């Protein structure tokens, strides 16, 4: 069975601080995909990144960076120099091919990030 | 391009009534998904359409839920009759690629409250 754990329910930081959101996953598959989504107050889930299980290179996109470590089954997300606009709920998700030939996302419960000005 | 559109954004209905949720995916996206989040729980997969065909409906909770995607364009999710435990946020997503190479684009969701 698949599982995604985001142990941090809520985090508050002061603007310009760095913050890391943790994501730990469980799967028996060798091929899988990991995602991060942002849910701002408007409600939609905004795609941030997708990483496949064979690509352990870390990625940086502006102030965002992701650290994927298969050895610890973690896919952590760091925001550098946080801004108020980063305030949102962030979801980590795992997908794999189901028996029915579909890729289902398994989500964590989300981490609510509040950036205080 | 326009994103995934869902309506209504909110719906409050009484137990036993019927509600139909609609999702308009991004034009040209063959893959359409329904997910839901009930209070305090994770977002869970309901089903996946490829064009007008149901590829995987293993997440549908019971036969009170009926999803359709006529003509492979928009999709509807009907709950009949609604029960209290059906309350939650229903998300629709679409993608051009089944493995989500470019991610899955989600809508803003429909918040359903059954009273």
XYZ file of C-alpha atoms in Angstrom:
232
model
C 0.000 0.000 0.000
C 1.098 3.524 -0.660
C 1.285 6.226 1.933
C 2.466 9.825 2.093
C 3.199 11.451 5.419
C 3.498 15.162 5.960
C 4.236 15.321 9.639
C 4.030 19.099 9.870
C 0.397 20.120 10.060
C 1.042 23.846 10.344
C 4.146 25.998 10.123
C 4.523 29.703 10.749
C 7.564 31.668 9.682
C 8.468 35.301 9.499
C 8.894 36.753 6.049
C 12.361 36.208 4.536
C 13.021 33.133 6.630
C 13.748 29.840 4.922
C 11.328 26.980 5.526
C 11.418 23.282 4.709
C 8.294 21.183 4.289
C 8.830 17.493 4.936
C 7.398 14.631 2.930
C 8.005 10.948 3.587
C 6.467 8.287 1.395
C 5.983 4.541 1.404
C 5.709 2.369 -1.660
C 6.820 -1.052 -2.803
C 7.086 -0.004 -6.413
C 10.384 0.722 -8.112
C 8.754 3.102 -10.592
C 6.720 5.924 -9.152
C 6.318 9.672 -9.354
C 6.364 12.332 -6.678
C 4.580 15.664 -6.811
C 4.194 18.833 -4.831
C 1.075 20.970 -5.094
C 0.241 24.355 -3.600
C -3.294 25.222 -2.538
C -3.708 28.977 -2.073
C -6.808 30.414 -0.377
C -8.623 30.410 -3.731
C -8.782 26.615 -3.469
C -7.244 25.227 -6.621
C -4.319 22.850 -6.456
C -1.375 24.374 -8.290
C 1.218 21.992 -9.691
C 4.760 22.776 -8.544
C 6.945 19.827 -9.480
C 6.974 16.207 -10.626
C 9.888 13.877 -10.041
C 10.254 10.265 -11.158
C 11.789 7.608 -8.965
C 14.874 7.232 -11.152
C 15.841 10.870 -11.004
C 17.354 11.794 -7.661
C 18.772 15.084 -8.802
C 17.735 17.947 -6.635
C 15.909 20.729 -8.360
C 15.866 24.456 -7.880
C 13.317 26.826 -9.333
C 13.771 30.369 -8.149
C 13.199 30.405 -4.395
C 11.912 26.828 -4.431
C 14.082 23.746 -4.136
C 13.357 20.080 -3.726
C 15.490 17.368 -2.173
C 14.657 13.809 -3.215
C 16.364 11.024 -1.273
C 15.336 7.467 -2.074
C 17.448 6.103 0.784
C 15.162 7.816 3.282
C 12.016 7.849 1.082
C 11.790 11.588 1.417
C 10.964 14.407 -0.961
C 11.356 17.625 0.970
C 10.510 21.099 -0.263
C 12.384 24.228 0.768
C 11.296 27.804 0.229
C 14.125 30.286 0.534
C 13.460 33.839 1.677
C 9.771 33.185 2.194
C 7.178 35.755 1.171
C 3.620 36.391 2.274
C 2.400 35.076 -1.087
C 3.850 31.691 -0.166
C 1.162 31.300 2.482
C -0.881 28.278 1.425
C -1.438 24.605 2.076
C 1.191 22.440 0.415
C 0.520 18.842 -0.562
C 2.997 16.123 -1.349
C 1.686 13.271 -3.511
C 2.825 9.952 -4.889
C 1.555 8.239 -8.009
C 1.966 4.780 -9.355
C 0.347 2.640 -11.975
C -2.726 0.950 -10.570
C -3.989 -2.469 -11.531
C -6.579 -0.816 -13.725
C -3.954 0.960 -15.809
C -4.389 4.345 -14.212
C -2.033 6.616 -12.337
C -3.663 7.520 -9.041
C -2.277 10.214 -6.795
C -1.916 9.386 -3.109
C -1.809 12.641 -1.166
C -0.428 13.564 2.206
C -2.664 15.525 4.554
C -0.959 18.769 3.662
C 1.084 21.358 5.531
C -0.392 24.775 6.119
C 2.302 27.419 5.779
C 1.728 30.889 7.149
C 4.271 33.563 6.323
C 4.012 36.488 8.689
C 5.031 39.915 7.400
C -5.239 28.492 -21.887
C -8.250 28.190 -19.651
C -7.786 25.979 -16.621
C -9.995 23.253 -15.241
C -13.384 24.685 -14.365
C -15.698 23.232 -11.782
C -19.183 24.266 -10.801
C -20.870 24.926 -8.647
C -18.171 26.143 -6.319
C -20.399 25.435 -3.338
C -23.490 23.325 -2.876
C -25.579 22.789 0.221
C -28.211 20.075 -0.020
C -30.320 18.045 2.334
C -29.698 14.407 3.021
C -31.497 12.296 0.461
C -31.373 14.881 -2.300
C -29.450 14.611 -5.533
C -26.531 16.788 -6.554
C -24.634 16.935 -9.822
C -21.154 18.362 -10.003
C -19.630 19.409 -13.300
C -16.053 19.582 -14.495
C -14.751 21.160 -17.681
C -11.193 19.987 -18.295
C -8.552 21.786 -20.286
C -9.429 21.502 -23.946
C -7.667 18.576 -25.547
C -6.902 16.765 -22.313
C -8.000 13.176 -22.732
C -7.423 12.273 -19.086
C -9.904 13.485 -16.505
C -9.855 12.603 -12.826
C -12.138 13.076 -9.848
C -10.776 13.311 -6.322
C -12.390 14.298 -3.047
C -11.351 15.426 0.361
C -13.648 14.768 3.262
C -13.136 16.705 6.481
C -9.829 15.998 8.157
C -8.804 13.345 5.671
C -6.463 13.158 2.724
C -7.472 13.953 -0.828
C -8.522 10.617 -2.292
C -8.834 9.335 -5.841
C -12.324 8.549 -7.103
C -11.974 7.731 -10.787
C -10.182 8.321 -14.050
C -11.586 8.826 -17.541
C -9.641 8.459 -20.731
C -11.751 10.335 -23.233
C -15.279 9.032 -22.585
C -14.222 5.697 -21.095
C -13.785 4.922 -17.426
C -10.198 3.719 -17.076
C -10.314 3.210 -13.328
C -13.223 3.707 -10.955
C -11.761 1.795 -8.043
C -12.022 4.810 -5.739
C -15.758 5.356 -6.092
C -17.161 4.829 -2.598
C -20.462 3.181 -3.505
C -23.181 3.005 -6.115
C -24.707 6.291 -5.027
C -21.980 7.955 -7.065
C -22.259 8.058 -10.845
C -19.712 9.724 -13.111
C -20.112 10.352 -16.801
C -18.085 11.969 -19.524
C -20.212 12.150 -22.600
C -18.307 12.843 -25.792
C -15.021 12.923 -23.943
C -15.334 16.580 -23.006
C -16.877 17.711 -19.737
C -17.687 15.312 -16.921
C -20.418 15.138 -14.325
C -20.424 13.452 -10.950
C -23.848 12.745 -9.543
C -24.510 11.786 -5.951
C -27.935 10.231 -5.443
C -29.138 10.104 -2.738
C -26.644 12.224 -0.835
C -25.635 11.206 2.675
C -24.018 13.268 5.427
C -20.654 11.532 4.934
C -20.523 12.728 1.340
C -19.732 16.237 2.544
C -16.327 17.430 1.419
C -14.484 19.085 -1.431
C -14.631 17.392 -4.809
C -11.746 18.127 -7.129
C -11.464 17.509 -10.812
C -8.147 17.310 -12.651
C -7.090 16.816 -16.224
C -3.904 15.970 -18.057
C -2.725 15.429 -21.598
C -0.464 12.627 -20.509
C -1.502 9.663 -18.386
C 1.653 9.721 -16.281
C 1.367 13.422 -15.683
C 4.635 14.505 -17.248
C 3.447 18.085 -17.109
C 1.541 17.551 -13.893
C -2.164 17.188 -13.400
C -4.101 20.454 -13.560
C -6.695 20.700 -10.829
C -9.755 22.855 -10.570
C -10.750 24.854 -7.508
C -13.097 22.158 -6.355
C -16.755 21.995 -5.400
C -17.453 22.202 -1.704
C -20.422 19.945 -0.997
C -22.248 20.172 2.289
C -24.973 17.653 3.049
C -27.193 18.657 5.964
